[in-house]
Amino acid sequence: MKAFWTSMTGRVFFVLLLGIVASAALTQYLAVNERQRTLERYRDFHALERAEELISIADVVRPESRGVYLKVASKGSVRLEPSADAIGARAGGADAQTDFSKQLAARLGPGYRLAPLPERPAACDEPRRINSIFGPAQWRGTCEAMNVGMRDGQVLRLTVLPPRSPPPTGQNEIYTILPFVLSMVGLAFLVTRMTMRPLKRLAQAARDLGDDFNRPPLALRGAGEIRQATAAFNAMQARIRQYIFQRTQMLAAITHDLQTPLTRMRLRLEKVADEDLREKLLGDLSATQQMVKEGLELARSMDSTETMQALDLDSLLDSVCSDAADAGQDVALKGRAAMALMARPLAIRRCLVNLLDNAVKYGHSASVTVERMAGAARISIRDGGPGIAVDQLAKVFEPFYRIESSRSRASGGTGLGLTIARNIAEQHGASLALANHPDGGLEVVLVVPEYYAGK
């Protein structure tokens, strides 16, 4: 799960989902608030009509019956009650009027005096129970009290209170919006998958390109931008394949053309009278021929034309170690992997042979240990030498790099063995690393992936 959220797919999914949910929440919030404002305006209009109706009826009711009427009118959110206050000379002044009192005065006409009270009713600030998590918690419509001077001189108090809270629906709003959130999650997942699938296909093709330059080109499908990227990738693959082919052909031609003059030079050097000079010249000529040969092998190590096959790793290691032992090399093999790997037989064999030869040349012996890992096998080749400096561990993979030139010449090395081995390992999706063993000697660790049939 952690890998998903740290991947590009997880990030796109999270950003898309967050954007959709945030937009939906903002839209819902604005809609609920607009609905609330509409209800408040409608409620104010209704309260204005209700107040006009109560005052007009109270004005025509006989004085002896007005008390009974006011008891009935004091119910609900718009109430009309008797008041002991008196309306002064400035009552109903324009500077003391509210919007509601101005509109009510215009409806009632002359003969009535309205005096809004500065104190708001306590019910105006009481918290309201609402069904929406996006709605306001306070009533923002008209909520006030005022004294009304009737035509006969009686003063009544008009109180406009917030409407009653709606009854509970019996449903939690979270459960109401849960289907919407789940649908947004599904939509974000589908859009993310549709967006990232072509990128994953290109990424997988880029990884496979290192294993096989001769893979067929990708099919041009999808959106226009994806087709353009796929076409560019196919063109890049073709150029790389052509470059590798031309380089291999060039080195092969150079090697072939050099064989003839080198052979003539060897024949002519045999006629040199000075024996010491002849031996030196023949040694340099042999080193040149070996360098040309390994240079060609380096070029071929980048070639991927050989067919991939499923190989038994234990049989391969046993064959390579047996051939080395028959050649007089001190090589020992222990452990079993009991797994198959998908590889090019000649290339992977060349990789193992180079690692064994390197261990025997510079460490005089090679101890090969193989063990099974999760989905891979770990092949350890440890020599009996003194090891190398830590700052040289990465440099020895560079072409023609030799730690001690004199020792390399004496052993016939050219500094290409590890470079060739690493190129072949990377083509097979394997990893190659060097380290000084705690008990002495240099240890080369090759980790090869396991082959699963049908995958």
Short mmCIF file of N, CA and C in Angstrom, two decimals, residues 47-62 66 69-70 73 78-80 103-112 114 148-152 156 158:
data_model
loop_
_atom_site.label_atom_id
_atom_site.label_comp_id
_atom_site.label_asym_id
_atom_site.label_seq_id
_atom_site.Cartn_x
_atom_site.Cartn_y
_atom_site.Cartn_z
N ALA A 47 -42.90 36.38 7.32
CA ALA A 47 -43.03 37.05 8.62
C ALA A 47 -43.60 38.45 8.45
N LEU A 48 -43.22 39.12 7.36
CA LEU A 48 -43.75 40.46 7.11
C LEU A 48 -45.26 40.40 6.88
N GLU A 49 -45.71 39.46 6.06
CA GLU A 49 -47.14 39.32 5.83
C GLU A 49 -47.88 38.88 7.09
N ARG A 50 -47.28 37.99 7.85
CA ARG A 50 -47.91 37.52 9.09
C ARG A 50 -48.04 38.66 10.10
N ALA A 51 -46.99 39.47 10.23
CA ALA A 51 -47.04 40.60 11.17
C ALA A 51 -48.10 41.61 10.75
N GLU A 52 -48.17 41.91 9.45
CA GLU A 52 -49.20 42.84 8.97
C GLU A 52 -50.59 42.28 9.25
N GLU A 53 -50.74 40.98 9.06
CA GLU A 53 -52.04 40.36 9.30
C GLU A 53 -52.42 40.43 10.77
N LEU A 54 -51.50 40.12 11.69
CA LEU A 54 -51.80 40.14 13.11
C LEU A 54 -52.16 41.54 13.59
N ILE A 55 -51.37 42.53 13.16
CA ILE A 55 -51.61 43.89 13.61
C ILE A 55 -52.94 44.40 13.04
N SER A 56 -53.20 44.12 11.78
CA SER A 56 -54.46 44.60 11.17
C SER A 56 -55.67 43.98 11.84
N ILE A 57 -55.61 42.69 12.17
CA ILE A 57 -56.75 42.05 12.84
C ILE A 57 -56.91 42.59 14.26
N ALA A 58 -55.74 42.77 14.96
CA ALA A 58 -55.83 43.30 16.32
C ALA A 58 -56.44 44.69 16.33
N ASP A 59 -56.25 45.45 15.28
CA ASP A 59 -56.76 46.81 15.23
C ASP A 59 -58.29 46.85 15.12
N VAL A 60 -58.87 45.81 14.51
CA VAL A 60 -60.32 45.81 14.30
C VAL A 60 -61.05 45.00 15.35
N VAL A 61 -60.33 44.24 16.17
CA VAL A 61 -60.96 43.46 17.23
C VAL A 61 -61.39 44.41 18.35
N ARG A 62 -62.55 44.15 18.89
CA ARG A 62 -63.03 44.98 19.98
C ARG A 62 -62.10 44.92 21.18
N ARG A 66 -59.80 41.76 22.57
CA ARG A 66 -58.42 41.80 22.06
C ARG A 66 -57.48 40.93 22.90
N TYR A 69 -57.62 37.41 21.71
CA TYR A 69 -56.96 37.30 20.40
C TYR A 69 -55.44 37.32 20.55
N LEU A 70 -54.95 38.20 21.45
CA LEU A 70 -53.50 38.28 21.62
C LEU A 70 -52.93 37.00 22.21
N ALA A 73 -52.51 34.94 19.25
CA ALA A 73 -51.50 35.50 18.35
C ALA A 73 -50.09 35.41 18.91
N VAL A 78 -43.95 34.35 14.89
CA VAL A 78 -44.33 35.77 14.81
C VAL A 78 -45.42 35.99 15.86
N ARG A 79 -45.10 36.76 16.90
CA ARG A 79 -45.97 36.89 18.06
C ARG A 79 -46.35 38.35 18.27
N LEU A 80 -47.58 38.54 18.73
CA LEU A 80 -48.08 39.86 19.07
C LEU A 80 -48.65 39.78 20.49
N GLN A 103 -40.29 48.17 6.13
CA GLN A 103 -41.21 47.51 5.20
C GLN A 103 -42.58 47.31 5.84
N LEU A 104 -42.61 46.99 7.14
CA LEU A 104 -43.89 46.78 7.82
C LEU A 104 -44.66 48.10 7.94
N ALA A 105 -43.95 49.17 8.23
CA ALA A 105 -44.61 50.48 8.34
C ALA A 105 -45.20 50.89 7.00
N ALA A 106 -44.49 50.58 5.91
CA ALA A 106 -45.01 50.92 4.59
C ALA A 106 -46.26 50.13 4.28
N ARG A 107 -46.33 48.90 4.77
CA ARG A 107 -47.52 48.08 4.53
C ARG A 107 -48.71 48.54 5.39
N LEU A 108 -48.43 48.88 6.65
CA LEU A 108 -49.53 49.26 7.54
C LEU A 108 -50.11 50.62 7.21
N GLY A 109 -49.28 51.52 6.73
CA GLY A 109 -49.76 52.85 6.41
C GLY A 109 -49.73 53.77 7.63
N PRO A 110 -50.23 54.99 7.52
CA PRO A 110 -50.21 55.93 8.64
C PRO A 110 -51.16 55.50 9.75
N GLY A 111 -50.90 55.99 10.94
CA GLY A 111 -51.73 55.65 12.09
C GLY A 111 -51.08 54.67 13.03
N TYR A 112 -50.03 54.01 12.61
CA TYR A 112 -49.31 53.06 13.45
C TYR A 112 -47.90 53.60 13.69
N LEU A 114 -44.10 52.42 14.95
CA LEU A 114 -43.23 51.25 15.19
C LEU A 114 -41.93 51.71 15.83
N VAL A 148 -45.38 48.32 18.93
CA VAL A 148 -46.29 48.80 17.90
C VAL A 148 -47.38 49.65 18.59
N GLY A 149 -47.42 50.92 18.23
CA GLY A 149 -48.47 51.79 18.75
C GLY A 149 -49.71 51.71 17.87
N MET A 150 -50.81 51.17 18.48
CA MET A 150 -52.04 51.00 17.71
C MET A 150 -52.77 52.34 17.56
N ARG A 151 -53.81 52.36 16.75
CA ARG A 151 -54.55 53.58 16.49
C ARG A 151 -55.31 54.07 17.71
N ASP A 152 -55.69 53.10 18.58
CA ASP A 152 -56.43 53.49 19.77
C ASP A 152 -55.51 53.84 20.93
N LEU A 156 -48.50 47.39 21.71
CA LEU A 156 -48.30 45.94 21.64
C LEU A 156 -46.84 45.66 21.24
N LEU A 158 -44.39 43.31 19.09
CA LEU A 158 -44.28 42.35 17.98
C LEU A 158 -42.90 41.70 18.05
#
